[in-house]
XYZ file of C-alpha atoms in Angstrom:
172
model
C 2.385 -16.349 20.325
C 4.526 -16.112 23.117
C 5.211 -19.620 22.631
C 6.888 -19.457 18.994
C 9.397 -17.287 20.668
C 12.565 -19.056 22.086
C 15.147 -17.425 24.830
C 16.731 -13.885 23.618
C 14.752 -13.710 20.348
C 12.380 -11.309 19.150
C 11.402 -12.851 15.831
C 10.123 -16.367 14.703
C 8.249 -17.837 11.420
C 5.075 -19.169 11.417
C 3.580 -21.780 8.501
C 0.097 -21.086 9.786
C -1.302 -17.624 10.608
C -4.035 -17.120 12.670
C -5.874 -13.855 13.836
C -8.284 -11.502 13.218
C -7.552 -9.709 10.140
C -7.391 -5.977 10.402
C -5.530 -6.761 13.885
C -2.556 -8.861 12.123
C 0.764 -6.826 10.478
C 1.182 -7.229 7.101
C 5.039 -9.005 7.892
C 2.448 -11.920 9.660
C -0.377 -11.933 7.477
C 1.820 -12.129 4.245
C 5.078 -14.074 5.239
C 3.958 -15.546 8.804
C 6.526 -13.367 10.469
C 5.854 -12.962 14.323
C 8.433 -10.463 16.105
C 7.356 -8.343 19.420
C 6.022 -5.834 16.644
C 2.935 -7.880 16.109
C 0.975 -6.914 19.020
C 2.115 -3.356 19.101
C 0.731 -3.417 15.433
C -2.709 -4.518 17.109
C -2.043 -2.587 19.801
C -2.624 0.592 17.488
C -5.433 -0.662 15.846
C -7.158 -0.866 19.145
C -6.587 2.265 20.570
C -7.465 3.822 17.056
C -10.769 2.228 17.696
C -11.216 4.060 21.340
C -10.669 7.041 20.210
C -12.633 7.169 17.155
C -15.789 4.500 18.569
C -15.479 2.438 15.063
C -14.067 -0.937 14.273
C -11.014 -1.695 11.856
C -13.636 -3.903 9.559
C -14.947 -2.544 6.148
C -14.636 0.661 4.587
C -14.807 3.743 5.742
C -15.220 6.057 2.040
C -17.689 4.927 -0.432
C -15.657 5.890 -2.801
C -12.240 4.631 -1.552
C -11.321 1.356 0.151
C -10.340 3.278 3.247
C -9.719 1.324 6.636
C -9.807 2.952 9.970
C -6.029 3.369 10.228
C -6.385 4.832 6.617
C -8.790 6.984 7.808
C -7.445 8.055 10.206
C -3.803 8.689 8.578
C -5.947 10.926 5.837
C -7.045 13.268 8.670
C -3.675 13.305 10.158
C -1.898 14.262 7.220
C -4.809 16.989 5.977
C -4.039 18.756 10.133
C -8.156 17.389 10.087
C -6.885 15.021 13.101
C -9.670 16.386 15.657
C -12.011 14.677 13.059
C -11.565 11.350 14.025
C -12.347 11.782 17.622
C -15.846 10.152 18.596
C -17.580 13.224 19.260
C -18.876 12.381 22.702
C -15.175 12.486 24.058
C -15.468 16.066 23.563
C -16.285 17.230 26.664
C -14.918 14.072 28.797
C -10.861 14.432 27.112
C -8.088 16.415 26.358
C -8.144 17.450 22.586
C -3.968 17.377 23.482
C -4.161 13.870 24.826
C -6.575 12.562 21.810
C -3.793 13.867 19.620
C -1.165 12.512 21.368
C -3.289 9.151 21.348
C -3.812 9.113 17.326
C -0.720 9.965 16.592
C 0.816 6.677 19.210
C -2.332 4.423 17.080
C -0.512 6.055 13.706
C 2.890 5.423 15.197
C 2.085 1.583 16.069
C 0.481 0.779 12.768
C 3.112 1.801 10.144
C 3.878 -0.137 7.375
C 7.030 -1.415 8.019
C 8.046 -3.505 11.539
C 11.311 -1.730 12.004
C 9.230 1.422 12.120
C 6.648 0.535 14.456
C 7.947 1.557 18.407
C 8.269 -1.239 21.050
C 4.911 -1.305 23.482
C 7.687 0.290 25.824
C 8.258 3.015 23.664
C 4.579 3.182 23.272
C 4.004 3.390 27.301
C 6.430 5.980 27.627
C 4.862 8.443 24.965
C 1.356 7.825 26.586
C 2.716 8.833 30.156
C 5.001 11.413 29.098
C 4.139 14.667 27.963
C 7.485 16.003 27.289
C 8.906 13.250 24.980
C 8.871 14.308 21.291
C 7.290 11.790 19.461
C 8.067 11.089 15.998
C 5.684 11.777 12.934
C 4.035 8.702 11.709
C 4.450 7.180 8.287
C 1.972 5.522 6.398
C 0.217 2.488 7.573
C 0.129 -0.438 6.508
C -2.697 -2.039 4.249
C -3.221 1.930 3.195
C -4.096 2.443 -0.594
C -3.328 5.834 -1.718
C -5.560 7.876 -3.890
C -4.154 8.963 -7.059
C -5.091 11.972 -9.163
C -5.613 9.781 -12.024
C -8.037 7.564 -10.727
C -9.967 10.683 -8.957
C -9.926 12.264 -12.384
C -11.248 8.989 -14.144
C -14.329 8.696 -11.084
C -14.887 12.136 -11.550
C -15.732 11.608 -15.484
C -17.773 8.711 -15.001
C -19.698 11.147 -12.929
C -22.609 8.673 -11.190
C -19.947 5.670 -11.212
C -21.666 4.091 -14.318
C -20.015 3.778 -17.886
C -23.447 4.295 -19.874
C -25.417 6.600 -16.991
C -27.722 3.371 -16.232
C -26.456 2.031 -12.771
C -24.335 2.374 -9.853
C -22.281 -0.668 -8.421
C -20.442 0.032 -5.169
C -17.926 -3.256 -4.376
C -17.454 -3.808 -0.805
C -14.607 -6.543 0.155
C -14.906 -9.126 2.648
């Protein structure tokens, strides 16, 4: 992607979108816009994958389409961020450092490129223990749970209108 940029440019457009879904930011997938924040998004996904030992594909909630950043975001907002961590890291990592990694990962996958840090800011956040980190905003591709949807799902009981069958939809 670096070849797309001219001297002193920090954003470019491309007519052909290539890359691995789950690691590409929305502005690139939808509009073909590439910026210095494109790689920041991918780095954030990788950081969340490393902390959780899970890959960012598929859904991590049977009843709700929740990708890996979405799962991290929900647990973070509920004050249960450490539940996102792979239990195997319990004895080898400081919980404070893990929470910093989750927070930085969430900052990197925010929906809008302007809200994401630069890579130099990411490095500073990870190496400077005294740096005040901002609160992350909603990640890209996050689908909120709505009370009305949850109530409707509860009314259906087993997910079937007639009580005879249950279907689970999985996106490709």
